[in-house]
mmCIF file of C-alpha atoms and ligand atoms in Angstrom:
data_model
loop_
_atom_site.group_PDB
_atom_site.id
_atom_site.type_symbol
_atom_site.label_atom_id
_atom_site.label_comp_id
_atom_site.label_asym_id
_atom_site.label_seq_id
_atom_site.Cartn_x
_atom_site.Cartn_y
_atom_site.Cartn_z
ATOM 1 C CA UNK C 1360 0.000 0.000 0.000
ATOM 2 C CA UNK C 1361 1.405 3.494 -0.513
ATOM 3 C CA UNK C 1362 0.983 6.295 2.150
ATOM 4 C CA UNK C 1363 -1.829 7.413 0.705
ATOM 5 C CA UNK C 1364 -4.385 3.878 1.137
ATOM 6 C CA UNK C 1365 -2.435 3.529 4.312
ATOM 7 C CA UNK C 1366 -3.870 7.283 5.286
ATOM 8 C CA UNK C 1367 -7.500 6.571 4.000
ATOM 9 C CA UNK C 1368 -7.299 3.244 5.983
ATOM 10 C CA UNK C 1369 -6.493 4.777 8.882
ATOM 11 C CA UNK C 1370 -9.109 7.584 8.648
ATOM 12 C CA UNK C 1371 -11.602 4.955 7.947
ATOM 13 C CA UNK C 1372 -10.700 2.788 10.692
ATOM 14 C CA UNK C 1373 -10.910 6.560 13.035
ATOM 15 C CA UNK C 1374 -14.122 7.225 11.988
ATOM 16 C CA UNK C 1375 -15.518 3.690 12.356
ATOM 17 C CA UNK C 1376 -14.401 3.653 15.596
ATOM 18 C CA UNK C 1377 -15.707 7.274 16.873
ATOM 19 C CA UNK C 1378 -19.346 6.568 14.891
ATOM 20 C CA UNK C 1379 -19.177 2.691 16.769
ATOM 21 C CA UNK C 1380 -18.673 4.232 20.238
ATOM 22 C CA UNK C 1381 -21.124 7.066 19.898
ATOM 23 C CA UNK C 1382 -23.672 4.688 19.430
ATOM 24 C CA UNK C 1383 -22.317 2.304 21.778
ATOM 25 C CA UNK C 1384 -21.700 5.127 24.502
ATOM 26 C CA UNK C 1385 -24.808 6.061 26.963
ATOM 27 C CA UNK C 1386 -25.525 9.361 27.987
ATOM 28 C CA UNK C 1387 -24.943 11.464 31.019
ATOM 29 C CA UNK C 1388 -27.287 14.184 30.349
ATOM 30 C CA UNK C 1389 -30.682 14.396 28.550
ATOM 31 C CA UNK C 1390 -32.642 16.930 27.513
ATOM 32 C CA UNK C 1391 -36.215 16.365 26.804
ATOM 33 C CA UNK C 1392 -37.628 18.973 24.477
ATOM 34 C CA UNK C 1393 -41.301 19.315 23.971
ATOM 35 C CA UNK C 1394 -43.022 21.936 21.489
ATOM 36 C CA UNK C 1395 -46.480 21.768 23.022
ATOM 37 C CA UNK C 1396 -49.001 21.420 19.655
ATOM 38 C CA UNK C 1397 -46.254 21.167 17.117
ATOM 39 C CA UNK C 1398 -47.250 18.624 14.295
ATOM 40 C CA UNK C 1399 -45.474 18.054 10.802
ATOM 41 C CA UNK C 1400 -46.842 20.989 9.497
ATOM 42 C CA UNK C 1401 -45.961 23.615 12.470
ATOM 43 C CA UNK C 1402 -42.447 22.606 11.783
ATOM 44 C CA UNK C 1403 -42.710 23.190 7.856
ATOM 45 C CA UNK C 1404 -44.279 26.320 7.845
ATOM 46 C CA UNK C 1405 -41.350 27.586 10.422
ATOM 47 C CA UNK C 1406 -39.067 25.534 7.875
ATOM 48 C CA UNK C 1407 -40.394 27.535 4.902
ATOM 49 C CA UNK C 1408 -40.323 30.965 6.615
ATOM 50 C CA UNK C 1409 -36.507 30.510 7.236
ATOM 51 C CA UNK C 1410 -35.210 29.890 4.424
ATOM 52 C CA UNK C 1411 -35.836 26.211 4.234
ATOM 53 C CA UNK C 1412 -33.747 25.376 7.078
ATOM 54 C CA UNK C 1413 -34.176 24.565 11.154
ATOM 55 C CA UNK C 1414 -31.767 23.708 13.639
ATOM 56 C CA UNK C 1415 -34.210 20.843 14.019
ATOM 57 C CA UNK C 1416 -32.641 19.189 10.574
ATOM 58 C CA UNK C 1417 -29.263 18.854 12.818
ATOM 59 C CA UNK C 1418 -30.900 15.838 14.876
ATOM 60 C CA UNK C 1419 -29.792 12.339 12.898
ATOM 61 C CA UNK C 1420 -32.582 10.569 14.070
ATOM 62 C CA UNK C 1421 -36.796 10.742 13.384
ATOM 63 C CA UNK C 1422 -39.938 9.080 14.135
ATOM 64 C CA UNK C 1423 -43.172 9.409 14.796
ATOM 65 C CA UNK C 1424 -45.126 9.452 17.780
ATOM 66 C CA UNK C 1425 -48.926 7.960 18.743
ATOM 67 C CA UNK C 1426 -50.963 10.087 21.221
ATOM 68 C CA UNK C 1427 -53.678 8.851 22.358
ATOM 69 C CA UNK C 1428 -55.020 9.072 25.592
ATOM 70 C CA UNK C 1429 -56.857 6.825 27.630
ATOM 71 C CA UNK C 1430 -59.986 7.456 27.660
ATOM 72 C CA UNK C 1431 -59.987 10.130 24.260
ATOM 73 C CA UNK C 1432 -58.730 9.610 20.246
ATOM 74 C CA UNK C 1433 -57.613 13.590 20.765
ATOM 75 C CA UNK C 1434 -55.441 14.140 23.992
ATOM 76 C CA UNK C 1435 -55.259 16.886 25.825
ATOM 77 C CA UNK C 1436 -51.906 18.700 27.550
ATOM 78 C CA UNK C 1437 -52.606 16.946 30.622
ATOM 79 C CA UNK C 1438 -53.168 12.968 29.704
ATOM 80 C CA UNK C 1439 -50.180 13.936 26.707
ATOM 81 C CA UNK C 1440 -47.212 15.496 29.442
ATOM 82 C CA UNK C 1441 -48.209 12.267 31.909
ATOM 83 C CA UNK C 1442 -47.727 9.635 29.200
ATOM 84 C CA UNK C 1443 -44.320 11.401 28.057
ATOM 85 C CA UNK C 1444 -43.035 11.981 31.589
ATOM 86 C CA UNK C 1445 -44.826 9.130 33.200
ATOM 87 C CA UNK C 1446 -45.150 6.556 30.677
ATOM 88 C CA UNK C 1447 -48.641 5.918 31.461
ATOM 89 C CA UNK C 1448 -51.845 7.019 29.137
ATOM 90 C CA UNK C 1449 -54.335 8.675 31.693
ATOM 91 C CA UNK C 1450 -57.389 10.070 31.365
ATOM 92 C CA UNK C 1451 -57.302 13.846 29.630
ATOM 93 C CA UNK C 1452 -56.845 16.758 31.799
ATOM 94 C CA UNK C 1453 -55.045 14.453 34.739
ATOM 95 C CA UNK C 1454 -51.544 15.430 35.963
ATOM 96 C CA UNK C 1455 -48.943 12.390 36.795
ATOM 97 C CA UNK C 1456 -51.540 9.802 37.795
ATOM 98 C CA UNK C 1457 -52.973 6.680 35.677
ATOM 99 C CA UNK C 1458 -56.476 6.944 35.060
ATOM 100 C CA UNK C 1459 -57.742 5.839 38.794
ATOM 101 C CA UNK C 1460 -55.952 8.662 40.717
ATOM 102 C CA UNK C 1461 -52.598 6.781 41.195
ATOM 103 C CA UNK C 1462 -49.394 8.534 41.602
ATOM 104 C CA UNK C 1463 -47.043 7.580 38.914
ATOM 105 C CA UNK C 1464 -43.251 9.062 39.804
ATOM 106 C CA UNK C 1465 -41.846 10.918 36.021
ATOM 107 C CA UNK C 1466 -38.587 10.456 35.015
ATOM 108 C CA UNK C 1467 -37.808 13.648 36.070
ATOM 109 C CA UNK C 1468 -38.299 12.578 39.915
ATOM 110 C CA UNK C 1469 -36.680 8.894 39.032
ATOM 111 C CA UNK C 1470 -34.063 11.108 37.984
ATOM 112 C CA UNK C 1471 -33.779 13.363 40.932
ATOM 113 C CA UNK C 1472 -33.832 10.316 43.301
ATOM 114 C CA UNK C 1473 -31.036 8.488 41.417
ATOM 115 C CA UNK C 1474 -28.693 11.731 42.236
ATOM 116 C CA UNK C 1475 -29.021 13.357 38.769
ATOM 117 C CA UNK C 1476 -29.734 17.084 38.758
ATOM 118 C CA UNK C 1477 -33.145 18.003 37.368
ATOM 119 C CA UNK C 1478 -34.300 20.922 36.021
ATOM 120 C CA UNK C 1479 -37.149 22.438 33.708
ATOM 121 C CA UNK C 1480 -37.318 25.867 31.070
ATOM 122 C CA UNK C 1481 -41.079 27.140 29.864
ATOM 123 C CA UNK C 1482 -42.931 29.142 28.385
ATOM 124 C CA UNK C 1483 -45.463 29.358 30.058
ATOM 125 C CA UNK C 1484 -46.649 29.197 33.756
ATOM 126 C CA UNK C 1485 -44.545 26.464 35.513
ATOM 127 C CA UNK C 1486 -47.614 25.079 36.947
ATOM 128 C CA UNK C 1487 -49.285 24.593 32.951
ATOM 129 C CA UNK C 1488 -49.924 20.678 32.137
ATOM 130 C CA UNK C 1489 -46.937 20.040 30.029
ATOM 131 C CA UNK C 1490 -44.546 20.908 33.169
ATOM 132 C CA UNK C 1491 -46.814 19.951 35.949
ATOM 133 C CA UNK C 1492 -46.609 16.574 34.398
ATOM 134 C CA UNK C 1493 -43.092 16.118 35.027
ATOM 135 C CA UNK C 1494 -43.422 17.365 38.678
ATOM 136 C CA UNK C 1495 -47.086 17.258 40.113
ATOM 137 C CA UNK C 1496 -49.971 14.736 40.676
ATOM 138 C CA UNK C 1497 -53.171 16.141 40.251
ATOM 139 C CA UNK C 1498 -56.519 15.136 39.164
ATOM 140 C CA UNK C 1499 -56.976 17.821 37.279
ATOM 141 C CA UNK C 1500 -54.808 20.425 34.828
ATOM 142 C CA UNK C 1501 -56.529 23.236 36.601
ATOM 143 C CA UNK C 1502 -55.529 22.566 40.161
ATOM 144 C CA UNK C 1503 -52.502 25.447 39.737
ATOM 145 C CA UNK C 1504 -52.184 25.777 43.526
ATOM 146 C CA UNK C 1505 -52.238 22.002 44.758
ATOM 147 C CA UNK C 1506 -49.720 21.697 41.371
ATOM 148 C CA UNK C 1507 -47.152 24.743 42.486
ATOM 149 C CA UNK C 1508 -47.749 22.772 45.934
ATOM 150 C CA UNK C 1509 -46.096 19.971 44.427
ATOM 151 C CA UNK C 1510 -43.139 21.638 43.520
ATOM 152 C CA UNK C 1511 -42.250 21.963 47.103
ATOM 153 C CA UNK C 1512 -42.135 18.340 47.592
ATOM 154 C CA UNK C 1513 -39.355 17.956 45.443
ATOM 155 C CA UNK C 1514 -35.669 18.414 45.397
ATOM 156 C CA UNK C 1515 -36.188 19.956 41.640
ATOM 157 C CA UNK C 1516 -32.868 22.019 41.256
ATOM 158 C CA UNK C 1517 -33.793 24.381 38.203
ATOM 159 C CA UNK C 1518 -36.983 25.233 37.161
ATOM 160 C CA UNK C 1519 -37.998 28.948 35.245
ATOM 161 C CA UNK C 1520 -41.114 30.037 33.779
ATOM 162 C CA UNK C 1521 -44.144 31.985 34.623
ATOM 163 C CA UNK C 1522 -47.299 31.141 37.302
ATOM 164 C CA UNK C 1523 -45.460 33.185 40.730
ATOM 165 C CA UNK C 1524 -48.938 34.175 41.648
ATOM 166 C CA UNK C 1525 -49.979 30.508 42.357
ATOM 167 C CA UNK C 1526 -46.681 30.377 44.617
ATOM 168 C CA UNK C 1527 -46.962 33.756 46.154
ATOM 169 C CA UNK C 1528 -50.957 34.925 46.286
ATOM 170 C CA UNK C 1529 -52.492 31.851 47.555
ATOM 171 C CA UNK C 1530 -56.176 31.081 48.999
ATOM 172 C CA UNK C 1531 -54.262 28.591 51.669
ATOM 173 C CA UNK C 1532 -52.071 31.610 52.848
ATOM 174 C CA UNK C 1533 -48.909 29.530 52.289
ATOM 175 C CA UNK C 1534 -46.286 31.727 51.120
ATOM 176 C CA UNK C 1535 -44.205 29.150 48.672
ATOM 177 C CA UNK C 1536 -42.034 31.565 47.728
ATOM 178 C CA UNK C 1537 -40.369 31.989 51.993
ATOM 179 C CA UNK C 1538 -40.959 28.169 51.877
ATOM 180 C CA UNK C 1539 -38.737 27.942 49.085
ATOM 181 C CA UNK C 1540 -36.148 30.539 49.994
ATOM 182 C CA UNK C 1541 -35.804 28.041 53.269
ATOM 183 C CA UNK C 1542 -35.414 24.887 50.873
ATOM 184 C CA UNK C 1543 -32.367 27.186 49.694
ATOM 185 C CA UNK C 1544 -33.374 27.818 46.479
ATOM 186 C CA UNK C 1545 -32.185 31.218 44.842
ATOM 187 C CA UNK C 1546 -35.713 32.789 43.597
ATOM 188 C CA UNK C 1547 -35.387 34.712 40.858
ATOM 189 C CA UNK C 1548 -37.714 37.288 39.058
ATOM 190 C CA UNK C 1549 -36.425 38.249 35.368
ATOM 191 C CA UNK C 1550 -33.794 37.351 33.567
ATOM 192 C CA UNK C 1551 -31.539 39.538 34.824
ATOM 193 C CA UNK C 1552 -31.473 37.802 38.054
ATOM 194 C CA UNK C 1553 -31.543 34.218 36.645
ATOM 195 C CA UNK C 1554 -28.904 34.636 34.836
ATOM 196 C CA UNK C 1555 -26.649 35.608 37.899
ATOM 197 C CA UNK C 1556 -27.220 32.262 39.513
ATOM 198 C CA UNK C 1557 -24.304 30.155 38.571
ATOM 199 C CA UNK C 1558 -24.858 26.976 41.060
ATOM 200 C CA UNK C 1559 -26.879 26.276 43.908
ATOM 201 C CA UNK C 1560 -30.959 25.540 43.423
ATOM 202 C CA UNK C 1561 -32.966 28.289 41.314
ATOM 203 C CA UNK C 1562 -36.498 28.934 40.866
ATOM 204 C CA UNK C 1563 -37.416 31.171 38.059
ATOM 205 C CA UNK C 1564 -40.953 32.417 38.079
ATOM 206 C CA UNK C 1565 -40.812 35.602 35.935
ATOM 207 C CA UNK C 1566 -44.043 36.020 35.074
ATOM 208 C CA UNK C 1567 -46.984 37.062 37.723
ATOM 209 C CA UNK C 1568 -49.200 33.548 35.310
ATOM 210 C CA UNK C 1569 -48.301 32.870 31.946
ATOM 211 C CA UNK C 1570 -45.312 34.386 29.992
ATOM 212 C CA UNK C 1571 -45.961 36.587 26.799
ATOM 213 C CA UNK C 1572 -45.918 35.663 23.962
ATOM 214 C CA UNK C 1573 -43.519 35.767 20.749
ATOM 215 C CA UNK C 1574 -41.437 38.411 20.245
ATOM 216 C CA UNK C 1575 -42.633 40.113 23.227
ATOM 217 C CA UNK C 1576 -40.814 37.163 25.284
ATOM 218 C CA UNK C 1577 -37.648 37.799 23.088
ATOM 219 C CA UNK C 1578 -35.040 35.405 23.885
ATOM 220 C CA UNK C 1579 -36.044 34.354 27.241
ATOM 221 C CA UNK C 1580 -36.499 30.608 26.387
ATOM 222 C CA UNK C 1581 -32.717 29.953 25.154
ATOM 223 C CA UNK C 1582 -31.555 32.143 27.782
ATOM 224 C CA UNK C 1583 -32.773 30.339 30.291
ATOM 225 C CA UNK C 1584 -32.186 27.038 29.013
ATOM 226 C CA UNK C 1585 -28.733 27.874 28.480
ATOM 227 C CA UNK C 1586 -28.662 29.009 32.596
ATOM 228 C CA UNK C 1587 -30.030 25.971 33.686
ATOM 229 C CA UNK C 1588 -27.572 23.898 31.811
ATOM 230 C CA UNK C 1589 -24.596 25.803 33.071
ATOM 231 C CA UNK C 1590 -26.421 24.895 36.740
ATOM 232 C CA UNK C 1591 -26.996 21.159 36.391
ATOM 233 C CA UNK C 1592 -24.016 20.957 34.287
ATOM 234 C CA UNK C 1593 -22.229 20.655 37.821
ATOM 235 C CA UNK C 1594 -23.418 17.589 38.962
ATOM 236 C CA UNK C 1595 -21.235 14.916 37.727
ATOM 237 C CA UNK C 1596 -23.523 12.190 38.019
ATOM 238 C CA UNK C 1597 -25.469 14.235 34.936
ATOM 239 C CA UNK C 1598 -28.642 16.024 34.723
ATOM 240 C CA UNK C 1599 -32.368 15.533 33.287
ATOM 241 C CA UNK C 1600 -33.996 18.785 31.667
ATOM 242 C CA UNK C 1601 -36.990 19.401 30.213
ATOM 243 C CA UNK C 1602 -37.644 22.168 28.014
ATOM 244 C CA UNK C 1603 -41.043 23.595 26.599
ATOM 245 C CA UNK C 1604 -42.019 25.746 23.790
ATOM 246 C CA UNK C 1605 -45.558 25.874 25.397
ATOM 247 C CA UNK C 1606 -46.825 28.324 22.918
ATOM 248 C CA UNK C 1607 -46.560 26.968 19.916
ATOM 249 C CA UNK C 1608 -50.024 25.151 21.200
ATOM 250 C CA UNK C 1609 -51.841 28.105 21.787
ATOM 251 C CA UNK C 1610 -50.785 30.086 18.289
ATOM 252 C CA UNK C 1611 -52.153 27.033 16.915
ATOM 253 C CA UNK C 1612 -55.464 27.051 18.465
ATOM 254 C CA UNK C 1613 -56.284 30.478 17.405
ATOM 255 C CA UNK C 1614 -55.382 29.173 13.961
ATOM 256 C CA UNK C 1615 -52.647 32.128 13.536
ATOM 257 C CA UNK C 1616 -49.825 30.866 11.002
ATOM 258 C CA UNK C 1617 -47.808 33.502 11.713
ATOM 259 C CA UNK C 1618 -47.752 33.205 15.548
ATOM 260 C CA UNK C 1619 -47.099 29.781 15.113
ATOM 261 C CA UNK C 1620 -43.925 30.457 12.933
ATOM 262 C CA UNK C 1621 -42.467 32.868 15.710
ATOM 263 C CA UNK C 1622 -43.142 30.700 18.228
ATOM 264 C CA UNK C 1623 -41.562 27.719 16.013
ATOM 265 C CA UNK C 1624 -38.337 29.807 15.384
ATOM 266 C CA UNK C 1625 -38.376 30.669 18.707
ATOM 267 C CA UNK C 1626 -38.290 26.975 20.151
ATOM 268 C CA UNK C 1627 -35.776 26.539 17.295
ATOM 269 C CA UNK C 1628 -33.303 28.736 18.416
ATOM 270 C CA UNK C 1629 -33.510 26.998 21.569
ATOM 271 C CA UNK C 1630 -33.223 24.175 19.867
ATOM 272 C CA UNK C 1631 -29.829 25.151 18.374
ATOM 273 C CA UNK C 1632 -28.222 26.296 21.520
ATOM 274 C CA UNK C 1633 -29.018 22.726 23.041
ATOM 275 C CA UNK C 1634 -27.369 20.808 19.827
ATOM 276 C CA UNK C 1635 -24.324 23.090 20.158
ATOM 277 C CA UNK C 1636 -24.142 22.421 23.779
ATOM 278 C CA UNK C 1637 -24.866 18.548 22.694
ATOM 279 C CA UNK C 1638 -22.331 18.303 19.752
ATOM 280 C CA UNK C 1639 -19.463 20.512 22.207
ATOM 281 C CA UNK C 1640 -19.512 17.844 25.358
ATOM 282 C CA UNK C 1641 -20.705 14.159 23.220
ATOM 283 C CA UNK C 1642 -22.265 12.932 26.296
ATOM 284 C CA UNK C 1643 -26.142 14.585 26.304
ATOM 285 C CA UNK C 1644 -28.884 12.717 24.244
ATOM 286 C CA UNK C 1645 -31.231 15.723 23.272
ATOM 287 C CA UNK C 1646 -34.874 14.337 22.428
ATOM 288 C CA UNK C 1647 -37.397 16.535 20.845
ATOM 289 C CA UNK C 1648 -41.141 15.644 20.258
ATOM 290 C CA UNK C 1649 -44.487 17.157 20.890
ATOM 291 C CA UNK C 1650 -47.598 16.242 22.938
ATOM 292 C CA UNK C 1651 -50.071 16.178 19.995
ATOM 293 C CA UNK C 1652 -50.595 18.329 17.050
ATOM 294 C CA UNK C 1653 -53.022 21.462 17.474
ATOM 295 C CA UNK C 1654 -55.272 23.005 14.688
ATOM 296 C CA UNK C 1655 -55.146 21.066 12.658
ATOM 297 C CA UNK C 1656 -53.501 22.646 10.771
ATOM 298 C CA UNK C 1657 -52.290 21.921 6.833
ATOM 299 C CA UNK C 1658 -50.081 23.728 3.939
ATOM 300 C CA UNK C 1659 -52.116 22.887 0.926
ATOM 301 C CA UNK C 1660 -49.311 25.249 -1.050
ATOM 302 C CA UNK C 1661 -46.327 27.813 -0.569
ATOM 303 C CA UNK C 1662 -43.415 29.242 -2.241
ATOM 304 C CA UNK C 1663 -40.282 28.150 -0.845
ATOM 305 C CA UNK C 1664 -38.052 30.800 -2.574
ATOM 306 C CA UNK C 1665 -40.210 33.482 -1.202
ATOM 307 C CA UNK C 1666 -40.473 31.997 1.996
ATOM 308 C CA UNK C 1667 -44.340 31.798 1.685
ATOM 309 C CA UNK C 1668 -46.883 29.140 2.934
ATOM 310 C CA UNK C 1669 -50.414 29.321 2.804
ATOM 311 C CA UNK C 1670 -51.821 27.580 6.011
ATOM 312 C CA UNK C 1671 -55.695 25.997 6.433
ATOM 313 C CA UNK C 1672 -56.667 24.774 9.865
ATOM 314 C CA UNK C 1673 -59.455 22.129 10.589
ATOM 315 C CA UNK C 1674 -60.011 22.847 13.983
ATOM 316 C CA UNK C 1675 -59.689 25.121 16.675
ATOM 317 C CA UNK C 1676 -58.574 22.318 19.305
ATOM 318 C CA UNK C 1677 -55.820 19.299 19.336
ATOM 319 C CA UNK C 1678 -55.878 17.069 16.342
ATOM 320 C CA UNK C 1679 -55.500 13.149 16.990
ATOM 321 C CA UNK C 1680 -52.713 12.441 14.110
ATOM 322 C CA UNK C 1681 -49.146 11.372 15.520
ATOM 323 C CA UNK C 1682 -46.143 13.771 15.667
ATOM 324 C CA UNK C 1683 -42.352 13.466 14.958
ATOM 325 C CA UNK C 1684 -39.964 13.174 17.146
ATOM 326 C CA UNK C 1685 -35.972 14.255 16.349
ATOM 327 C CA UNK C 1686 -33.155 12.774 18.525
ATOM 328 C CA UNK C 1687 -29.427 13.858 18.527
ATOM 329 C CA UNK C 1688 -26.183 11.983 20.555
ATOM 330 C CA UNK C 1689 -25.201 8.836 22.102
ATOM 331 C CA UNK C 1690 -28.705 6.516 22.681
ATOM 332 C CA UNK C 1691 -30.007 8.773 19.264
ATOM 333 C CA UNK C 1692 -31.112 5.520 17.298
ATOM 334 C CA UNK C 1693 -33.194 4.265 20.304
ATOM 335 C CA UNK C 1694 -36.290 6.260 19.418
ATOM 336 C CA UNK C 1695 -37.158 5.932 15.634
ATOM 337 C CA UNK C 1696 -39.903 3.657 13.755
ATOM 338 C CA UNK C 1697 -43.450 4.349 15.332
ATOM 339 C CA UNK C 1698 -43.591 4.190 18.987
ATOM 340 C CA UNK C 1699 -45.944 5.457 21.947
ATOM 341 C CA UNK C 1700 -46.253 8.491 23.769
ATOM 342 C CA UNK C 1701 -45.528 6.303 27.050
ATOM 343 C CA UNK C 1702 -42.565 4.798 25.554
ATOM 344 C CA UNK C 1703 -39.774 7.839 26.412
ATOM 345 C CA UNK C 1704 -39.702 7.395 30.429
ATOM 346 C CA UNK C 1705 -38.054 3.385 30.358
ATOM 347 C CA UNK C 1706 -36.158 4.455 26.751
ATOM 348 C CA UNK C 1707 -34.866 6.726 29.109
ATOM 349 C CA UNK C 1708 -34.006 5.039 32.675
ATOM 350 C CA UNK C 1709 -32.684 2.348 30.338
ATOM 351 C CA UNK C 1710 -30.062 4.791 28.678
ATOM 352 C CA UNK C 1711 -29.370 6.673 31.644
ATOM 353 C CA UNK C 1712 -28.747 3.124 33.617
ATOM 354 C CA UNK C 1713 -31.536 4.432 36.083
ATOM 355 C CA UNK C 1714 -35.112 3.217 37.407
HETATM 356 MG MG1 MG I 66 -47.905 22.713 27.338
HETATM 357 ZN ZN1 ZN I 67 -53.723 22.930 23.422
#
């Protein structure tokens, strides 16, 4: 052989090798990423208005998602969060239970209890069903109190959103922001303040209920996702994080294409701070699916070199149709073909060596 072969042999044999033990290799970190309402179409029309391109296309893995609940062809936030956190299908509008008011633990708290550091980033109230289903156990969605409650009964070490009124202005006269304070956590009020915690336990509750919307909410979402990974980024046992673009669901139920797009791009942006983060260290699996689609919604036509869609929606609630889901880094290849909405929580304890 002349140098040459010998140096293509020995740059295959190198990149056999690294591609073999990245799929061989489990992760340390995972971040669970869920853009509440976003179906095939959501993603396209954000797609389209960006030039043809996401951050999303970076993942090396797809597939597609049932969702189902229980007791309902359509799910709802509540029954759709509990069978991706829990890995149970409940009844709609139920928080971390199965369908007869049991407690099921999410892999968030199996998480916590194994050691990991936990956190969670949303837009929206922290108390909404997507991220009370990761933390709370609740009959029902609505319960914001008994669900900020919940909070307290956890060694969570990041979470940042919206919903301080159902922590601070309470019919109980508990005051869960003094009761945090004395669990140590830093509480923090904008941005500003968030990101100035650099360890220790945060709680991020920057808006009085829900956050604002796109662009009003500028780049709050991969801010703070970016703080909390600096924060759990500490532990060296690894860290569980779950991150939300909660409004992509309700741009979608008032049948707005264009809201939808900003809050696509926004979650996308997110999206690409978390695969740069992911690509830099090798050792995070970064999952990214949705609850169920919402609207409806369809593209019937478009112009992709102007950027231009033209959107139709069937319906002002959730649709029943499955939705993607995109993976990225070591345990990637675990979660294509067509799977269930309760199938993520033992994917996960299996890759993370946890239960
Ligand atoms: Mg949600
Ligand atoms: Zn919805």
């Amino acid at each position: 052989m002349n140098t040459r072969s010998k140096l293509i042999v020995i740059l295959y044999l190198f990149l056999s090798i690294s591609t073999l033990s990245l799929y061989a290799k489990n992760p340390r970190n995972v971040i669970f990423m869920i853009g509440d309402g976003m179906g095939i179409s959501q993603i396209y029309a954000a797609m389209v208005a960006n030039g043809n391109t996401l951050n999303l296309e970076r993942c090396t893995f797809t597939g597609l998602v049932k969702t189902y609940s229980f007791n309902d062809f359509t799910t709802d936030s509540g029954a759709g969060g509990t069978a991706l956190a829990c890995g149970v299908k409940t009844k709609n509008s139920m928080i971390g239970m199965t369908p007869d008011s049991i407690a099921v633990e999410s892999i968030l708290e199996v998480a916590e209890r194994n050691g990991l550091s936990t956190g969670m980033v949303v837009a929206c109230a922290v108390t909404h069903a997507t991220p009370a289903s990761f933390i709370a156990h609740q009959p029902n969605r609505n319960m914001n109190e008994e669900i900020a409650s919940d909070f307290l009964k956890t060694d969570i070490d990041v979470f940042i959103g919206g919903g301080k009124k159902y922590f601070a202005e309470r019919t109980d006269n508990r005051n869960l922001i003094d009761e945090l304070k004395q669990k140590n956590y830093t509480v923090a009020y904008s941005m500003n303040e968030v990101m100035a915690v650099k360890s220790g336990k945060l709680a991020g509750l920057l808006y009085d209920d829900q956050n604002v919307a796109m662009p009003e909410r500028g780049t709050m979402l991969a801010d703070a996702t970016m703080a909390a990974i600096d924060i759990l980024d500490n532990n060296k046992k690894g860290f569980f994080l779950m991150i939300e673009g909660s409004q992509i669901d309700w741009a979608s139920h008032d049948n707005h294409a264009e809201n939808v797009v900003r809050e696509m791009l926004d979650f996308d942006q997110t999206i690409g701070r978390v695969l740069d983060y992911a690509e830099k260290t090798g050792n995070t699996l970064v999952i990214i699916t949705s609850d169920h689609e919402t609207g409806g919604m369809t593209i019937p036509s478009g112009n992709i070199e102007k950027r231009q869609f033209n959107a139709q929606f069937s319906t002002k609630g959730h649709s029943g149709v499955p939705v993607p889901v995109f993976t990225f880094g070591p345990g990637a290849q675990n979660f294509t073909r067509i799977i269930e909405n309760t199938s993520f929580k033992s994917k996960i304890e299996k890759l993370l060596k946890i239960k």
